[in-house]
Amino acid sequence: MKKNQDCCGFEENKYISNKKFAVENPARMCQPMGALQAIMGLKNAMPLIHGSQGCATYMRFQLIRHFREPIEVSSSALNEKTVIYGGENNLLNALKNVSEKQNPDIVCVMSSCLTETIGDDIEGIISKFEDANIGMKLPKMVSVSTPSFSGSHIEGYDKAVLELVKDLCKLNIPNDKINLIMGNLSPGDVNEVKKLINDLNISSIILTDTSLNLDAPLDEDTLELHKYGTSLNEIEDTPNSKGTISLSKHADSAGKYLEKNFDVKCFSENLPVGIKNTDRFVKNVCELMNIEIPKKVERDRGRLCDILVDSHAYNYRKKVAIFGDPDMVIGIANIVSEMGMIPEVLCIGMESERFINDVGSIKELSNEIDYNPIILENSDLFDLENVLDNHDVDILFGNAYGASIADKNNIPLYRIGFPIFDRVGAQRISCLGYTGGIKFVDEVTNMIIDYYYDFEGYKLDEEEEIVFSDIATEEKHIEEKF
């Protein structure tokens, strides 16, 4: 390894060493937000945040303006007095009110930075409530430790799914199913994965399924608990499945738990975005279930290959910057590399050794160029903006908080991730699987045509001269000769 190179062979990134002490415009969210998104994929579940009302209000605010659906989040509503004397009474009252008035199948209690700091024993308070109501029909109650002052929404999602599986799973007869841990995906992406699994003709347990709850039709019902999603019986059945595939490398704790305790084989791979990653996902599923790949799936793969070729002339060598969750950033970087683009700047809001290692796989896709991306790990949008002040890119990928950066640099923003509050249809954005990839390539290519080509299809800026070293040397020799 050369001096000034990291383990992946990339040159040392000066932007990481210059990281300031504060976070400005973070590229991540807090743990309870991630846990809440996991719980919203459960059927007839009530999330309860043990903290101040502001925590629950902030969650509802962000979720409603992204999904544009009614969101129910309860709170133990701590105040100044309970901060001093503890929030036990507030949580007992909240559990009583939720159980009696809304009759959920499960109540998921998430801690906040406030209750973690004062040291409330949430599991002990839940046990106290259950002991005081012996003989009564109570919902299942699960606690998830989600201090807002550490980690990110990704750790929150991971912890919530792990606690659900640990609390509910029961070993029984084999079910011939496959467990799928989604991670923080949009309902549209969950739908794409379900469609692909359906095309493969296998049964699955989705942990957790937000596709119907957060992209629901308009009806006359008042605000109530979600009717759809993963049921408690399905979570109980997870240790009886043939295997688990975690679509997120950063949310695979439940899969590892099932593998360690129930010998349920676990695969933890990159998001199935683009040809290479979707091929690996399909291969893992088929090997696990011992099935052949259906013709329909092969046809969809061929259609994605076709659009990659069709759009290559527009996308080739376009430089892009991507920010967001590490799984999504790596997934998008892979598919834009397959489109002929160069993922020039990669920004995530947390530290992740797995993310850094995965950047090496992108280098394999771009072996025709001297690829040395700028990696912003544990960084914020202030860092990203500073980098883009000195490095030109043609398109920015990320959530709605990137709009001002894109506007400042006069480049288009492809909105993906969470939250997206300045457009409608965020819940239907998808790029996973072969058909999701087709939609993604269509939209990105048309965005480039809109922005960089005139109405007759001619490129607005000057064509970049592409010089290959061997050809240039040969031409120089020819010129010297004549």
XYZ file of C-alpha atoms in Angstrom:
482
model
C 0.000 0.000 0.000
C 1.357 3.389 -0.990
C 1.758 6.206 1.502
C -1.341 8.429 1.671
C -3.622 5.557 0.605
C -6.301 3.882 2.690
C -7.175 0.169 2.870
C -9.224 0.389 -0.354
C -6.378 1.905 -2.306
C -7.926 5.371 -2.425
C -5.810 8.413 -1.776
C -6.085 9.844 1.706
C -9.191 12.006 2.023
C -8.245 15.364 3.442
C -11.884 16.274 4.076
C -12.255 13.658 6.817
C -9.252 14.922 8.775
C -10.562 18.496 8.524
C -13.916 17.602 10.139
C -15.048 20.330 12.497
C -16.359 19.673 16.016
C -19.986 20.612 15.351
C -22.702 19.268 13.024
C -24.427 21.720 10.693
C -27.338 20.545 8.532
C -26.892 16.839 9.405
C -27.082 14.091 6.808
C -28.744 11.764 9.315
C -31.673 11.695 11.745
C -32.082 10.532 15.340
C -32.572 6.944 16.541
C -36.286 7.201 17.494
C -37.079 8.326 13.925
C -35.608 5.115 12.507
C -37.302 2.913 15.107
C -40.604 4.631 14.374
C -40.307 3.875 10.648
C -39.791 0.187 11.461
C -42.846 0.145 13.724
C -45.034 1.796 11.075
C -44.618 -1.400 9.068
C -46.444 -3.414 11.756
C -50.136 -4.245 11.710
C -52.259 -2.638 14.455
C -49.230 -1.272 16.343
C -48.911 1.874 18.426
C -45.536 3.618 18.773
C -45.068 5.397 22.086
C -42.172 7.805 22.652
C -41.201 8.094 26.305
C -40.117 11.714 26.277
C -41.376 15.239 25.792
C -44.249 16.065 23.464
C -41.797 17.871 21.209
C -40.121 14.574 20.275
C -43.392 13.030 19.074
C -44.428 16.240 17.331
C -41.146 16.440 15.431
C -41.507 12.810 14.282
C -45.078 13.390 13.079
C -44.051 16.603 11.331
C -41.262 14.972 9.322
C -43.196 11.776 8.524
C -46.444 13.466 7.491
C -44.820 15.936 5.123
C -42.794 13.110 3.508
C -45.448 10.369 3.229
C -48.464 12.723 3.173
C -50.381 10.187 5.235
C -51.888 10.482 8.742
C -49.295 9.322 11.297
C -50.186 8.253 14.842
C -47.413 8.650 17.452
C -48.214 8.730 21.170
C -46.089 10.322 23.885
C -45.639 10.097 27.638
C -45.440 13.925 27.573
C -42.703 14.582 30.122
C -42.331 18.064 31.585
C -39.950 19.936 33.888
C -41.226 18.152 36.999
C -40.867 14.663 35.579
C -37.345 15.475 34.417
C -36.429 15.946 38.091
C -38.486 13.128 39.666
C -38.511 10.624 36.790
C -41.125 9.789 34.165
C -42.534 6.550 35.604
C -46.016 7.863 36.345
C -46.293 9.485 32.926
C -45.338 6.248 31.164
C -47.770 4.195 33.301
C -50.582 6.600 32.403
C -49.603 6.528 28.717
C -49.629 2.702 28.642
C -53.063 2.697 30.305
C -54.541 5.267 27.905
C -53.152 3.614 24.777
C -54.260 0.120 25.860
C -57.788 1.182 26.744
C -58.587 3.716 24.031
C -56.846 2.303 20.957
C -56.639 -1.419 21.692
C -53.465 -2.159 19.663
C -51.914 -5.607 19.225
C -48.547 -4.232 20.267
C -47.186 -1.091 21.923
C -43.545 -0.256 21.092
C -42.053 2.077 23.683
C -39.048 4.068 22.475
C -36.811 6.010 24.799
C -35.587 9.526 23.994
C -32.479 11.492 24.913
C -34.340 12.893 27.924
C -35.397 9.563 29.461
C -32.038 7.970 28.657
C -30.300 10.820 30.475
C -32.448 10.672 33.629
C -32.155 6.857 33.593
C -35.786 5.678 33.460
C -36.040 1.858 33.549
C -38.575 1.398 30.744
C -38.609 -2.400 30.856
C -39.142 -2.265 34.630
C -42.022 0.222 34.246
C -43.662 -1.993 31.606
C -43.357 -5.020 33.948
C -44.868 -2.960 36.770
C -47.816 -2.017 34.529
C -48.376 -5.644 33.471
C -48.169 -6.874 37.089
C -50.779 -4.293 38.107
C -53.149 -5.475 35.383
C -52.901 -9.261 35.673
C -55.965 -10.954 34.187
C -56.740 -8.088 31.829
C -56.282 -8.302 28.065
C -53.205 -6.191 27.397
C -51.322 -5.585 24.145
C -47.844 -6.993 23.716
C -45.340 -4.397 24.942
C -41.779 -4.046 23.619
C -39.206 -1.448 24.628
C -36.483 -0.103 22.331
C -33.540 1.940 23.617
C -33.142 4.850 21.203
C -31.171 7.739 22.744
C -31.307 10.647 20.321
C -27.871 11.961 21.322
C -26.005 8.999 19.836
C -26.174 6.946 16.662
C -28.591 7.685 13.852
C -31.994 6.647 12.496
C -30.295 3.602 10.957
C -29.280 2.236 14.370
C -32.830 3.002 15.578
C -34.379 0.928 12.778
C -31.919 -1.902 13.430
C -32.625 -1.937 17.184
C -36.401 -1.906 16.694
C -36.418 -4.914 14.347
C -33.997 -6.783 16.631
C -36.130 -6.166 19.741
C -39.298 -7.248 17.917
C -37.701 -10.514 16.818
C -36.069 -11.177 20.215
C -39.321 -10.575 22.097
C -41.750 -12.342 19.780
C -40.057 -15.163 17.828
C -41.045 -18.739 18.670
C -39.469 -21.904 17.293
C -42.076 -24.101 15.626
C -42.442 -26.194 12.467
C -40.515 -25.036 9.325
C -42.537 -22.601 7.192
C -40.631 -22.731 3.863
C -40.384 -18.930 3.822
C -37.613 -16.381 3.646
C -37.196 -13.437 6.048
C -36.464 -10.069 4.412
C -35.162 -7.148 6.504
C -35.876 -4.007 4.523
C -33.998 -1.203 6.278
C -35.131 2.399 5.841
C -36.711 1.991 2.415
C -39.562 3.883 0.799
C -42.902 2.043 0.444
C -42.234 2.096 -3.321
C -38.973 0.184 -2.871
C -40.622 -2.301 -0.489
C -43.224 -2.871 -3.213
C -40.475 -3.499 -5.791
C -38.874 -6.139 -3.552
C -42.256 -7.790 -2.910
C -42.918 -7.816 -6.662
C -39.556 -9.470 -7.353
C -40.133 -12.068 -4.616
C -43.586 -12.749 -6.063
C -42.060 -13.208 -9.538
C -39.669 -15.751 -8.004
C -42.726 -17.640 -6.666
C -41.630 -17.824 -3.048
C -43.213 -16.821 0.267
C -41.624 -14.296 2.578
C -41.884 -12.492 5.904
C -41.164 -8.762 5.487
C -39.486 -7.032 8.436
C -41.235 -4.641 8.324
C -43.768 -3.971 5.544
C -44.612 -0.253 5.138
C -45.815 -0.584 1.535
C -49.557 -0.504 2.269
C -49.618 1.590 5.452
C -47.618 4.544 4.110
C -49.018 4.579 0.572
C -52.679 4.099 1.372
C -55.780 5.035 -0.655
C -58.032 7.886 0.449
C -60.963 6.699 2.571
C -63.478 8.067 5.047
C -61.889 6.520 8.147
C -60.692 8.753 10.942
C -57.142 8.545 12.238
C -56.561 5.062 13.590
C -53.928 2.343 13.798
C -52.491 0.922 10.594
C -54.576 -1.942 9.166
C -51.798 -3.554 7.148
C -48.178 -4.516 7.535
C -46.323 -7.357 9.225
C -48.413 -9.146 11.842
C -47.194 -10.373 15.221
C -47.791 -13.959 14.068
C -45.411 -13.422 11.161
C -42.681 -12.102 13.468
C -43.242 -15.094 15.756
C -42.674 -17.332 12.736
C -39.269 -15.861 11.712
C -37.083 -18.539 13.384
C -38.881 -21.211 11.306
C -37.870 -19.702 7.954
C -35.226 -21.100 5.613
C -33.081 -18.002 5.864
C -32.868 -14.245 6.280
C -31.701 -11.690 3.746
C -30.999 -8.220 5.074
C -31.189 -5.645 2.317
C -29.292 -3.279 4.580
C -25.798 -4.083 5.806
C -26.439 -1.662 8.666
C -29.733 -3.236 9.837
C -28.905 -6.951 9.951
C -28.808 -7.504 13.734
C -32.111 -9.427 13.744
C -30.820 -11.727 10.990
C -27.608 -12.384 12.912
C -29.666 -13.078 16.061
C -31.799 -15.652 14.229
C -28.686 -17.263 12.729
C -26.907 -17.493 16.084
C -29.861 -18.724 18.130
C -32.011 -20.671 15.622
C -29.529 -21.606 12.855
C -31.445 -19.515 10.275
C -28.832 -18.628 7.652
C -28.371 -14.877 7.201
C -27.192 -12.960 4.120
C -26.305 -9.288 4.492
C -25.649 -7.670 1.130
C -25.824 -4.331 -0.650
C -29.233 -2.977 -1.628
C -30.445 -4.715 -4.825
C -29.960 -1.573 -6.931
C -28.645 -1.975 -10.481
C -27.597 -5.104 -12.344
C -24.759 -6.371 -10.155
C -26.443 -5.978 -6.761
C -29.847 -7.237 -7.945
C -28.160 -10.262 -9.528
C -26.552 -11.062 -6.167
C -29.886 -10.689 -4.344
C -31.683 -12.991 -6.805
C -28.820 -15.510 -6.622
C -28.953 -15.586 -2.802
C -32.740 -16.064 -2.801
C -32.625 -18.813 -5.433
C -29.815 -20.700 -3.691
C -31.555 -20.416 -0.338
C -34.874 -21.672 -1.712
C -33.286 -24.082 -4.229
C -35.200 -22.723 -7.230
C -34.387 -21.719 -10.815
C -34.651 -18.112 -11.990
C -38.007 -17.666 -13.812
C -38.068 -16.384 -17.398
C -40.019 -13.279 -16.343
C -37.226 -12.206 -13.997
C -34.640 -12.822 -16.730
C -36.720 -10.665 -19.094
C -36.876 -7.777 -16.599
C -33.092 -8.023 -16.181
C -32.705 -7.813 -19.946
C -34.954 -4.734 -20.071
C -32.751 -2.994 -17.480
C -29.656 -3.873 -19.558
C -31.424 -2.435 -22.600
C -32.177 0.941 -21.007
C -28.602 1.152 -19.701
C -27.387 0.841 -23.298
C -30.073 3.194 -24.683
C -29.209 5.972 -22.215
C -25.438 5.530 -22.184
C -24.759 8.332 -24.683
C -26.409 10.865 -22.367
C -24.959 9.616 -19.092
C -21.376 8.695 -19.972
C -18.784 10.415 -17.745
C -21.326 12.620 -15.999
C -20.003 13.334 -12.494
C -22.386 12.950 -9.575
C -22.449 13.645 -5.821
C -24.551 11.434 -3.539
C -25.494 11.928 0.126
C -27.738 10.040 2.549
C -27.851 6.635 4.240
C -24.739 4.489 3.590
C -26.732 1.629 2.037
C -28.549 3.976 -0.326
C -25.403 5.946 -1.211
C -23.536 2.748 -2.142
C -26.558 1.432 -4.069
C -26.956 4.631 -6.092
C -23.190 4.818 -6.674
C -23.290 1.294 -8.114
C -26.162 1.883 -10.518
C -24.863 5.263 -11.757
C -21.494 3.566 -12.385
C -23.325 0.980 -14.485
C -24.922 3.914 -16.330
C -21.439 5.200 -17.226
C -21.438 8.024 -14.671
C -18.689 8.814 -12.171
C -19.754 8.928 -8.491
C -17.353 11.756 -7.637
C -18.481 12.670 -4.085
C -20.002 10.220 -1.558
C -21.312 11.676 1.723
C -22.823 9.844 4.718
C -23.709 11.181 8.165
C -22.245 8.345 10.211
C -19.057 6.311 10.569
C -19.156 2.976 8.750
C -16.269 0.650 7.992
C -18.596 -1.430 5.787
C -19.390 1.660 3.716
C -15.700 2.421 3.156
C -15.048 -1.187 2.117
C -18.003 -1.135 -0.293
C -16.615 1.921 -2.088
C -13.959 -0.449 -3.393
C -16.631 -2.402 -5.294
C -17.506 0.756 -7.247
C -13.909 1.063 -8.324
C -14.247 -2.351 -9.964
C -17.138 -1.029 -12.075
C -15.131 1.995 -13.162
C -11.867 0.283 -13.991
C -11.482 2.237 -17.236
C -10.899 5.484 -15.356
C -8.598 6.617 -12.571
C -11.355 6.643 -9.969
C -10.619 8.326 -6.660
C -13.872 9.569 -5.083
C -14.095 12.151 -2.334
C -15.494 10.240 0.637
C -17.229 12.263 3.344
C -17.790 9.877 6.260
C -19.529 11.084 9.439
C -20.081 14.389 7.634
C -22.894 16.890 7.198
C -24.334 18.945 4.369
C -22.080 21.870 5.306
C -19.073 19.668 4.460
C -20.744 18.537 1.236
C -21.456 22.130 0.205
C -17.820 23.120 0.837
C -16.571 20.259 -1.315
C -18.938 21.099 -4.163
C -17.710 24.708 -4.074
C -14.390 23.394 -5.391
C -15.433 20.277 -7.341
C -17.836 20.425 -10.253
C -20.449 17.694 -10.561
C -23.335 17.406 -13.012
C -26.075 16.032 -10.757
C -26.744 15.695 -7.015
C -28.577 12.743 -5.429
C -30.142 13.068 -1.976
C -33.124 14.215 0.051
C -34.890 17.586 -0.072
C -32.297 19.233 2.176
C -29.936 19.167 -0.817
C -32.145 21.515 -2.884
C -30.352 24.695 -1.818
C -26.934 23.123 -2.543
C -28.078 22.045 -6.010
C -29.528 25.495 -6.681
C -26.313 27.217 -5.563
C -24.234 25.036 -7.900
C -26.755 25.251 -10.752
C -27.128 21.472 -11.023
C -30.253 19.290 -10.845
C -31.169 17.400 -7.664
C -32.558 13.870 -8.028
C -34.611 13.503 -4.875
C -34.206 10.163 -3.117
C -34.084 9.129 0.546
C -35.792 10.735 3.568
C -37.209 13.323 3.977
C -38.587 14.711 0.705
C -41.038 17.473 1.596
C -40.859 19.723 -1.475
C -42.378 17.241 -3.922
C -45.366 14.886 -3.915
C -45.053 11.127 -4.411
C -42.020 10.551 -2.168
C -43.606 7.313 -0.937
C -43.594 5.945 -4.508
C -39.951 6.698 -5.353
C -38.196 3.419 -6.134
C -34.949 2.177 -7.615
C -34.698 -1.404 -6.263
C -34.858 -4.554 -8.337
C -34.756 -4.735 -12.116
C -38.022 -2.847 -12.703
C -37.208 -0.203 -10.098
C -33.835 0.214 -11.803
C -35.540 0.759 -15.173
C -37.663 3.531 -13.667
C -34.607 5.091 -12.018
C -32.481 5.092 -15.203
C -35.372 6.574 -17.202
C -35.907 9.404 -14.721
C -32.221 10.271 -14.229
C -31.511 10.227 -17.968
C -34.512 12.398 -18.745
C -33.390 14.815 -16.014
C -30.006 15.080 -17.733
C -31.631 15.593 -21.141
C -33.854 18.315 -19.694
C -30.944 20.098 -18.055
C -28.044 19.658 -20.470
C -29.706 19.314 -23.911
C -31.822 21.692 -25.999
C -35.312 20.913 -27.290
C -33.885 19.378 -30.460
C -31.648 17.026 -28.502
C -28.333 18.819 -29.016
C -25.938 19.084 -26.095
C -25.814 22.597 -24.625
C -22.229 22.566 -23.340
C -19.131 21.742 -25.328
C -18.298 18.087 -25.788
C -15.614 16.996 -23.373
C -12.545 15.708 -25.135
C -11.837 12.151 -24.089
C -8.169 11.322 -24.383
C -6.911 7.790 -23.955
C -3.201 7.690 -23.261
C -2.265 5.030 -25.820
C -4.236 6.685 -28.621
C -2.834 10.116 -27.782
C 0.719 8.805 -27.850
C 0.090 7.098 -31.140
C -1.411 10.260 -32.679
C 1.536 12.306 -31.440
C 3.964 9.906 -33.110
C 1.985 10.172 -36.343
C 2.067 13.988 -36.241
C 5.803 13.997 -35.588
C 6.309 11.604 -38.482
C 4.528 13.854 -40.958
